[in-house]
mmCIF file of C-alpha atoms in Angstrom:
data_model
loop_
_atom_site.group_PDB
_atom_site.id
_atom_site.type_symbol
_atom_site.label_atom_id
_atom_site.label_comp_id
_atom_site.label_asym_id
_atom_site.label_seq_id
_atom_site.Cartn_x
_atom_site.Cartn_y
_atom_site.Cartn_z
ATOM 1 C CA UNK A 1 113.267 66.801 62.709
ATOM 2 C CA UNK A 2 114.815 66.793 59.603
ATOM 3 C CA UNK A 3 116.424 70.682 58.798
ATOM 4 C CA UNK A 4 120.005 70.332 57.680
ATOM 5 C CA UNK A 5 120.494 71.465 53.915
ATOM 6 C CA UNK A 6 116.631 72.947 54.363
ATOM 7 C CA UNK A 7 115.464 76.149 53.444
ATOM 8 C CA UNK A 8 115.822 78.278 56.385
ATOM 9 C CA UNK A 9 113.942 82.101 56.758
ATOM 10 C CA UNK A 10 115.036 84.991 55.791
ATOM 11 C CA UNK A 11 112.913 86.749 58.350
ATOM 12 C CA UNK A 12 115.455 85.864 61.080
ATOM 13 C CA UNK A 13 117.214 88.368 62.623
ATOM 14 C CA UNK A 14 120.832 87.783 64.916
ATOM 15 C CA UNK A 15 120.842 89.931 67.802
ATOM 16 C CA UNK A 16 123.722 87.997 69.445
ATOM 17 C CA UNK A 17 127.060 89.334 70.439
ATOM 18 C CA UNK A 18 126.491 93.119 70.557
ATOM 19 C CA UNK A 19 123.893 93.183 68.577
ATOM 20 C CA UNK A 20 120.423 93.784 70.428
ATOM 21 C CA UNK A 21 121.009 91.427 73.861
ATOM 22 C CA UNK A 22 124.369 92.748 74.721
ATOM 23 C CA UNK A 23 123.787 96.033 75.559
ATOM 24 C CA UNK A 24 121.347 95.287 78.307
ATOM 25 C CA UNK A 25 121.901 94.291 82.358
ATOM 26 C CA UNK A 26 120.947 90.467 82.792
ATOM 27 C CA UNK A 27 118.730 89.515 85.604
ATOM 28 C CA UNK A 28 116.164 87.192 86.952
ATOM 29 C CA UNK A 29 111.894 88.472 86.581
ATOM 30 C CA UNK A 30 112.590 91.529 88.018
ATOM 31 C CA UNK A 31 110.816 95.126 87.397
ATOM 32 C CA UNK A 32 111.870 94.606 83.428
ATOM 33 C CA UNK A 33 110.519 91.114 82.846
ATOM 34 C CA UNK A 34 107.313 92.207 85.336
ATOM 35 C CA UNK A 35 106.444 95.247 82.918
ATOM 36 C CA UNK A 36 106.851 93.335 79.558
ATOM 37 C CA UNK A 37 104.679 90.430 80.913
ATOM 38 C CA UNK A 38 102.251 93.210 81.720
ATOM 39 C CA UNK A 39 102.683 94.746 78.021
ATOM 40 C CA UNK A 40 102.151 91.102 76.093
ATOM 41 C CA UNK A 41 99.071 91.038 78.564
ATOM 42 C CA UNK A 42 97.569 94.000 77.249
ATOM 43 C CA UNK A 43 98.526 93.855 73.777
ATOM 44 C CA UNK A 44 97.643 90.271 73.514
ATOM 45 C CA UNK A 45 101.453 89.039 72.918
ATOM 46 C CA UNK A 46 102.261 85.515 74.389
ATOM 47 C CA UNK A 47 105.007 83.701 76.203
ATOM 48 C CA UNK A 48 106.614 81.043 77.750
ATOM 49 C CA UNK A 49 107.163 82.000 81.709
ATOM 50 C CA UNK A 50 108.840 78.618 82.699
ATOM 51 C CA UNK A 51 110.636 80.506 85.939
ATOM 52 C CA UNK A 52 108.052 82.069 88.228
ATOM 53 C CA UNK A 53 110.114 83.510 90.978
ATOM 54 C CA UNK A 54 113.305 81.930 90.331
ATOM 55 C CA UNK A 55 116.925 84.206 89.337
ATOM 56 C CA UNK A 56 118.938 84.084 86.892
ATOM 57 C CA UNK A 57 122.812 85.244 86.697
ATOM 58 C CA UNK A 58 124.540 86.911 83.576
ATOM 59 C CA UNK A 59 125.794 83.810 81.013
ATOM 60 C CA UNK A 60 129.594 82.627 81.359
ATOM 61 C CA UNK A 61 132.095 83.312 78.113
ATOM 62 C CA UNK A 62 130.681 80.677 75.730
ATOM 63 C CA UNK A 63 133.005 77.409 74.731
ATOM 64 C CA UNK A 64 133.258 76.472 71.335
ATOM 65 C CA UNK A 65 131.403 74.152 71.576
ATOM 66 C CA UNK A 66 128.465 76.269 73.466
ATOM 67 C CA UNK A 67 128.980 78.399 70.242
ATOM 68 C CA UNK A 68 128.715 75.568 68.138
ATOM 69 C CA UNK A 69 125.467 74.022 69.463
ATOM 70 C CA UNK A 70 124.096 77.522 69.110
ATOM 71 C CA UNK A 71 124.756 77.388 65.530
ATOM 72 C CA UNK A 72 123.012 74.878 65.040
ATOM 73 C CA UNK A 73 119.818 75.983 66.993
ATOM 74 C CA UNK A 74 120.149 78.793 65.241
ATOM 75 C CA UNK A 75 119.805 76.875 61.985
ATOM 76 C CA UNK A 76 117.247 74.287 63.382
ATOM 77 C CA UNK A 77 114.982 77.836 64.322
ATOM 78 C CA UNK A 78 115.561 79.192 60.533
ATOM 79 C CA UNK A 79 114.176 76.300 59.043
ATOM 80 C CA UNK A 80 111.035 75.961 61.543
ATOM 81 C CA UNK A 81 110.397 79.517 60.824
ATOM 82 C CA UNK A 82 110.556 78.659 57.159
ATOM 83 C CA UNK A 83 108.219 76.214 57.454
ATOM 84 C CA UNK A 84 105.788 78.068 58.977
ATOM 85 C CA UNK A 85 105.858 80.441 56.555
ATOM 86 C CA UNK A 86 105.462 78.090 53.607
ATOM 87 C CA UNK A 87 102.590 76.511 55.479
ATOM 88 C CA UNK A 88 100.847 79.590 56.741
ATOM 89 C CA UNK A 89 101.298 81.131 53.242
ATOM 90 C CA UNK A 90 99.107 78.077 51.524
ATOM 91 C CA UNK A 91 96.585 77.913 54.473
ATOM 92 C CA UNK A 92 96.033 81.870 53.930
ATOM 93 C CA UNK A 93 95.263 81.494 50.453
ATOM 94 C CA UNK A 94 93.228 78.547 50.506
ATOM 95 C CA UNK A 95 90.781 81.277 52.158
ATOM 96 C CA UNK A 96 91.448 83.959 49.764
ATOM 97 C CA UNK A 97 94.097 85.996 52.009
ATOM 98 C CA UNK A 98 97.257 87.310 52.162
ATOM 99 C CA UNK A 99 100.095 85.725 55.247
ATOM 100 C CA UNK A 100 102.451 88.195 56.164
ATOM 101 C CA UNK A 101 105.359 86.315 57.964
ATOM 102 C CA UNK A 102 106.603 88.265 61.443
ATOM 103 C CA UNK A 103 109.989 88.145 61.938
ATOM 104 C CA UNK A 104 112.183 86.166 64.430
ATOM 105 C CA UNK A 105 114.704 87.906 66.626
ATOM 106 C CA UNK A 106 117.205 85.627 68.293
ATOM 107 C CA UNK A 107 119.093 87.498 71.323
ATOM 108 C CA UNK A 108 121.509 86.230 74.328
ATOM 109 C CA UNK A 109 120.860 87.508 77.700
ATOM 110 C CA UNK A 110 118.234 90.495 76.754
ATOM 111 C CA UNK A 111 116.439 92.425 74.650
ATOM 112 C CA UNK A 112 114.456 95.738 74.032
ATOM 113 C CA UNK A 113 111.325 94.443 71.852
ATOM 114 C CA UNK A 114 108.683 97.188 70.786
ATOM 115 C CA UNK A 115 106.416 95.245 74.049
ATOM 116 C CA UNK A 116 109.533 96.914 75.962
ATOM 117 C CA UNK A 117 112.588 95.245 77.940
ATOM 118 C CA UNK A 118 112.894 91.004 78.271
ATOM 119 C CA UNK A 119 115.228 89.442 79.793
ATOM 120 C CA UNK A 120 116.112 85.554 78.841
ATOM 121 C CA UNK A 121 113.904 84.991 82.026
ATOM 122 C CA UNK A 122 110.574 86.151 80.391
ATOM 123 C CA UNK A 123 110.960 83.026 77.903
ATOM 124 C CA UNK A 124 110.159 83.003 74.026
ATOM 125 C CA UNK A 125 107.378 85.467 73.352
ATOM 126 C CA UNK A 126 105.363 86.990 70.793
ATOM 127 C CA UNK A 127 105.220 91.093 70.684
ATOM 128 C CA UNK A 128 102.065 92.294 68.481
ATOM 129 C CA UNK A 129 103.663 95.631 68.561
ATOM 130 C CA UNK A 130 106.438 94.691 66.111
ATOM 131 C CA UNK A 131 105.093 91.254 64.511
ATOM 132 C CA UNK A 132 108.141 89.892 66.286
ATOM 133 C CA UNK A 133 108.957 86.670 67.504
ATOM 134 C CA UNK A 134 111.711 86.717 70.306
ATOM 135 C CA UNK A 135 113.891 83.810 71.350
ATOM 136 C CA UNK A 136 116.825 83.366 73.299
ATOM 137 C CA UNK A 137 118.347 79.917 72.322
ATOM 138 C CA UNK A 138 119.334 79.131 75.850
ATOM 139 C CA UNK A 139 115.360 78.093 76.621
ATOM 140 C CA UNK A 140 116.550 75.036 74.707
ATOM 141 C CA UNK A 141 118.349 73.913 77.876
ATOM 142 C CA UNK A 142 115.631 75.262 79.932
ATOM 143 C CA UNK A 143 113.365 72.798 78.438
ATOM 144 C CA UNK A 144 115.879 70.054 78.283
ATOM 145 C CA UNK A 145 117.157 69.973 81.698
ATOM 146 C CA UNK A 146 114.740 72.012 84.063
ATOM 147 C CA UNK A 147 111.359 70.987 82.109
ATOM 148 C CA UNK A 148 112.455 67.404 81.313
ATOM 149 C CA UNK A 149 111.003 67.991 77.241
ATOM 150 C CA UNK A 150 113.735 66.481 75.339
ATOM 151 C CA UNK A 151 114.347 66.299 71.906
ATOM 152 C CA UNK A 152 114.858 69.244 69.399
ATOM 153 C CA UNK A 153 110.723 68.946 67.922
ATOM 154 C CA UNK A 154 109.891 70.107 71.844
ATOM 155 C CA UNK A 155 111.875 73.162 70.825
ATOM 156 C CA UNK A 156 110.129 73.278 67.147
ATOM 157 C CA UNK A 157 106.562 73.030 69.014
ATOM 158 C CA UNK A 158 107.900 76.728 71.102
ATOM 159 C CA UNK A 159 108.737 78.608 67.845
ATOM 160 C CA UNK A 160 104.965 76.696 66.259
ATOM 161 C CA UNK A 161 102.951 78.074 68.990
ATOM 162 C CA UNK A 162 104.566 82.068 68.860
ATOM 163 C CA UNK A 163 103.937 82.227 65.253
ATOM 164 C CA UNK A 164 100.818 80.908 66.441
ATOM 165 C CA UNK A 165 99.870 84.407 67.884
ATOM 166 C CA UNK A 166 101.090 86.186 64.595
ATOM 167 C CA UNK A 167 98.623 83.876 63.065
ATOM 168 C CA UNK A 168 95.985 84.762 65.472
ATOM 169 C CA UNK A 169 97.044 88.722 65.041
ATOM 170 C CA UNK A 170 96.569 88.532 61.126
ATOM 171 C CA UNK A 171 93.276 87.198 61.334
ATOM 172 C CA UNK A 172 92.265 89.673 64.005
ATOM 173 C CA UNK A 173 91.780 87.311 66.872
ATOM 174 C CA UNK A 174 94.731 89.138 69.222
ATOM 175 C CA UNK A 175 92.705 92.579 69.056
ATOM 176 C CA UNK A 176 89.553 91.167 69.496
ATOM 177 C CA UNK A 177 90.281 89.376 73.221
ATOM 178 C CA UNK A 178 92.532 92.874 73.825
ATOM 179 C CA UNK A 179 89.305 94.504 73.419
ATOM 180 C CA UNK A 180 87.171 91.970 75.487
ATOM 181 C CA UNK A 181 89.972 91.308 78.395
ATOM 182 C CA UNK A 182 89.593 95.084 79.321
ATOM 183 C CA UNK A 183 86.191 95.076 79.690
ATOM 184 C CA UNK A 184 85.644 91.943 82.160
ATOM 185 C CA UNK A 185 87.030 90.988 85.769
ATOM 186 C CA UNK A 186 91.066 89.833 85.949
ATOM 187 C CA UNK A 187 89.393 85.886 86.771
ATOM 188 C CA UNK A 188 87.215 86.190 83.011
ATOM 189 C CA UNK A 189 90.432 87.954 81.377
ATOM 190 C CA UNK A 190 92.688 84.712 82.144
ATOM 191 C CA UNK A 191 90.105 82.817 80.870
ATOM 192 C CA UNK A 192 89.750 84.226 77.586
ATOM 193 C CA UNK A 193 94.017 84.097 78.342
ATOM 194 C CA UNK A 194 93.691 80.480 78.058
ATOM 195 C CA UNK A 195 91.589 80.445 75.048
ATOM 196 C CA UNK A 196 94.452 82.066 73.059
ATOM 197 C CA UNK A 197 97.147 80.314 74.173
ATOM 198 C CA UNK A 198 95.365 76.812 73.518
ATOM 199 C CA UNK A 199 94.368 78.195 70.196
ATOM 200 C CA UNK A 200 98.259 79.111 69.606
ATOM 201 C CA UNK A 201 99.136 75.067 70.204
ATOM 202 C CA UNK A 202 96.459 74.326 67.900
ATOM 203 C CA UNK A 203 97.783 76.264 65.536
ATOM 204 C CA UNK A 204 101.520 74.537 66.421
ATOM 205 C CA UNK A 205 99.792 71.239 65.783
ATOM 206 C CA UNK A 206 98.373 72.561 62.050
ATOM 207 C CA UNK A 207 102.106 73.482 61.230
ATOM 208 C CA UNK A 208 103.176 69.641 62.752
ATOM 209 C CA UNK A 209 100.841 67.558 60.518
ATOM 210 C CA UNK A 210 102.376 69.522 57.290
ATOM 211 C CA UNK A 211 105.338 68.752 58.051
ATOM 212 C CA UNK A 212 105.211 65.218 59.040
ATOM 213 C CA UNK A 213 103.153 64.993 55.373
ATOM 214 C CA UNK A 214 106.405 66.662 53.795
ATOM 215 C CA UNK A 215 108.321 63.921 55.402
ATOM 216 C CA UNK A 216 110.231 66.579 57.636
ATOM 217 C CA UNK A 217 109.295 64.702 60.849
ATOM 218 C CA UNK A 218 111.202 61.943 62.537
ATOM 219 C CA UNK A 219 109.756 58.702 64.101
ATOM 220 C CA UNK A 220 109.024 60.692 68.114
ATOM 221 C CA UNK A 221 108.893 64.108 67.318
ATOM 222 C CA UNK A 222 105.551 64.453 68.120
ATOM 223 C CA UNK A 223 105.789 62.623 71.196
ATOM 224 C CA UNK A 224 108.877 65.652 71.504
ATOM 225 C CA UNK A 225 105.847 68.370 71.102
ATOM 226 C CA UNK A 226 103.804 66.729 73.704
ATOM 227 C CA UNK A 227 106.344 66.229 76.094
ATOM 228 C CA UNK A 228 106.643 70.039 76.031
ATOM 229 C CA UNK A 229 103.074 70.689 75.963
ATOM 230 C CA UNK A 230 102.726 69.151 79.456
ATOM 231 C CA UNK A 231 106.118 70.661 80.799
ATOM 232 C CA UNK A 232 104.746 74.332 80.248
ATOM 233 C CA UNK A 233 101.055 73.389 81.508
ATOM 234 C CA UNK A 234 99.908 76.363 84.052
ATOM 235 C CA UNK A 235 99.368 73.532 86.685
ATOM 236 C CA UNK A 236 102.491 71.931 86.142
ATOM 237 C CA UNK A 237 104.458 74.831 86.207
ATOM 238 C CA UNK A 238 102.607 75.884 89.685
ATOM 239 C CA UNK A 239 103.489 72.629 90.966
ATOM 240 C CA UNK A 240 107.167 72.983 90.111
ATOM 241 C CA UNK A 241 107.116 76.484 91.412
ATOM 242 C CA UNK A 242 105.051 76.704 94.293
ATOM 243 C CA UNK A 243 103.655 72.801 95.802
ATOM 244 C CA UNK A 244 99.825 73.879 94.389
ATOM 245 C CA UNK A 245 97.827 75.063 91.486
ATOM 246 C CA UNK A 246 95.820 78.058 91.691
ATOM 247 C CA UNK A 247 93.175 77.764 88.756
ATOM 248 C CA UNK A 248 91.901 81.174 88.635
ATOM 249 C CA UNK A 249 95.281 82.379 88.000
ATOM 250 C CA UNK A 250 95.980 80.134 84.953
ATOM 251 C CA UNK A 251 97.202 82.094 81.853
ATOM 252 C CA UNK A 252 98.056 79.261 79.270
ATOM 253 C CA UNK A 253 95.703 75.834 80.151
ATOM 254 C CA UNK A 254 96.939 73.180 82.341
ATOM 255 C CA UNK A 255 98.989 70.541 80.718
ATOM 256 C CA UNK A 256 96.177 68.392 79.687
ATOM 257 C CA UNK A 257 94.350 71.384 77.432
ATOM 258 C CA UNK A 258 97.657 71.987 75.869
ATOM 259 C CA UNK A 259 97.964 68.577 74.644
ATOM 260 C CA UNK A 260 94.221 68.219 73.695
ATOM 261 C CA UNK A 261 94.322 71.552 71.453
ATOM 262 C CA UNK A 262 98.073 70.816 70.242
ATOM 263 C CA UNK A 263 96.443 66.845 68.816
ATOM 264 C CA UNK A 264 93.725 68.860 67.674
ATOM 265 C CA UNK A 265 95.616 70.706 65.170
ATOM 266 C CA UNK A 266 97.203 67.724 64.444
ATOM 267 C CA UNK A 267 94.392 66.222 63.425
ATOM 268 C CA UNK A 268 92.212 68.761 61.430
ATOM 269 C CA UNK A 269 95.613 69.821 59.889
ATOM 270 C CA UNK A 270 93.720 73.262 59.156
ATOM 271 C CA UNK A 271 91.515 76.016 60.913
ATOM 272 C CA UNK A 272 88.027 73.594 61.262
ATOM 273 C CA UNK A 273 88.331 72.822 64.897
ATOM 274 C CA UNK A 274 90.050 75.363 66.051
ATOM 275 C CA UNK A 275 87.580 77.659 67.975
ATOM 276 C CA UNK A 276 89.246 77.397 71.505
ATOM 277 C CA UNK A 277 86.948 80.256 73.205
ATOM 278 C CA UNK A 278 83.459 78.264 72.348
ATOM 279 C CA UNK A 279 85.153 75.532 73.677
ATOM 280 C CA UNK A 280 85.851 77.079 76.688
ATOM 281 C CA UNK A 281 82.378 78.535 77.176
ATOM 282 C CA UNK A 282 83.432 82.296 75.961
ATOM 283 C CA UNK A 283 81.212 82.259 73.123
#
C-alpha cells in the first residue's frame, strides 16, 4: 500500500517506551489476558486471539533496526487510521450522520485499556469502553511468520476490521448484540459473536475498495487482506492450536466466512450488503 508522504491520524497515540506498555509485567494468556477477553466479550469489543494456549516471554532490547521497522509500522498504522477516518467520515454523511473517529493506542509488551489489562498476547483489539483501538506492532511478525499472511495490506486489513467495531459501536450495533448475548445460551451468544466479527471484515473490505479507487492500493494487496482473513479463521486457528475445530466454540467465522464478508465489502463498497446476523439466521 501506498502511505509514505500520506496523511497520517492524529488520533494515534504512542504508548511505547515508558509510556503506557512499560510499566506492566509481560506474559503469555494468563489471568490478565483471560479477564480482558472476558471484558471485550461482554462489552462487545473485538480481537485478534492468534495464540490460544501458547507463552510468550518479555521482548529483548530492540536493534536499530527493530526500532527502525517499528517506525515505519508506526507510520504505515497512521495513515490506515487516516484513511479510515476520511472514508468513514463521507460514508456517515452520505446518511445524514456524524463519524466520530476512536483513537489508536500503539503499546510494546502491555497495556491497561479502559476493557482492563492486555498483554501483546491478547492481539489487536477494540475496547468500547474508551473508543480505543489497541495495537502492539509486534502482531506484524505474528502474522508474517507464525500466520504465514505476508505483506503489509494483511496488516492494513487488522487495523480495517477494529475500526470496524467503532463503526459498528456508532451506529449502535455493539450494544444491541451486548444486550441480546446476555439473554441467550453461551452456543447462541458465539453465534451472534460471529455475526459481528464478519460484519467488522465487511466493514474492512468497504474501507479497501476506497482506497484502491484513491489509487492507494498496490497490484496484491488484496490478495494481502485475504491471506489474513484465512490465517485468523476460528477453524484455522483451532487447527494450528489444537489438531480439530470445535464449531460451537467459534467466536470470529471460520476462514471461509471471513473472506466471503471481507469480498463483500469489497464489492458493495458501502453498508447495502452488510447485514451479517440475517445472514446467519439471527434475524
Amino acid at each position: 500500500m501506498k502511505f509514505q508522504g500520506r496523511r497520517g491520524s492524529s488520533n494515534i497515540n504512542d504508548m511505547r517506551g515508558g509510556g503506557g506498555g512499560g510499566r506492566f509485567p509481560v506474559g503469555g494468556l494468563g489471568i490478565g489476558g483471560i479477564l480482558i477477553l472476558l471484558l471485550l466479550r461482554l462489552l462487545g469489543g473485538g480481537g485478534f486471539d492468534v495464540n490460544p494456549g501458547t507463552e510468550t516471554t518479555s521482548p529483548p532490547a530492540q536493534t536499530r533496526q527493530q526500532a527502525s521497522t517499528e517506525d515505519t509500522l508506526y507510520e504505515f498504522a497512521s495513515v490506515v487510521l487516516a484513511d479510515t477516518e476520511d472514508i468513514w467520515t463521507e460514508q456517515f454523511q452520505e446518511h445524514g450522520q456524524e463519524y466520530h473517529p476512536p483513537q489508536m493506542n500503539i503499546f510494546t509488551g502491555a497495556v491497561q485499556s479502559g476493557c482492563g489489562y492486555a498483554s501483546a498476547q491478547t492481539g489487536p483489539f477494540y475496547c468500547p469502553a474508551d473508543q480505543s483501538v489497541y495495537l502492539d506492532l509486534s502482531f506484524y511478525d505474528d502474522l508474517t511468520r507464525k500466520l504465514g499472511a505476508r505483506g503489509d495490506y494483511a496488516f492494513a486489513y487488522v487495523i480495517a476490521h477494529e475500526v470496524g467495531h467503532h463503526v459498528q459501536r456508532e451506529l449502535g450495533v455493539m450494544s444491541q448484540v451486548q444486550n441480546i448475548q446476555q439473554r441467550v445460551s453461551k452456543e447462541d451468544a458465539n453465534r451472534w459473536s460471529v455475526a459481528l466479527e464478519l460484519q467488522a471484515d465487511y466493514l474492512a473490505g468497504v474501507v479497501a475498495r476506497h482506497q484502491q479507487e484513491a489509487g492507494y492500493l498496490d497490484p496484491g494487496d488484496i490478495e494481502e487482506a485475504i491471506s489474513a482473513t484465512i490465517a485468523v479463521g476460528d477453524d484455522t486457528l483451532q487447527k494450528r492450536a489444537q489438531g480439530y475445530v470445535v464449531p460451537d466454540s467459534f467466536t470470529h467465522g471460520t476462514a471461509e466466512q471471513r473472506t466471503e464478508w471481507y469480498k463483500r465489502g469489497w464489492n458493495a463498497g458501502d453498508l447495502s450488503d452488510w447485514n451479517t446476523f440475517s445472514a446467519l439466521g439471527l434475524q
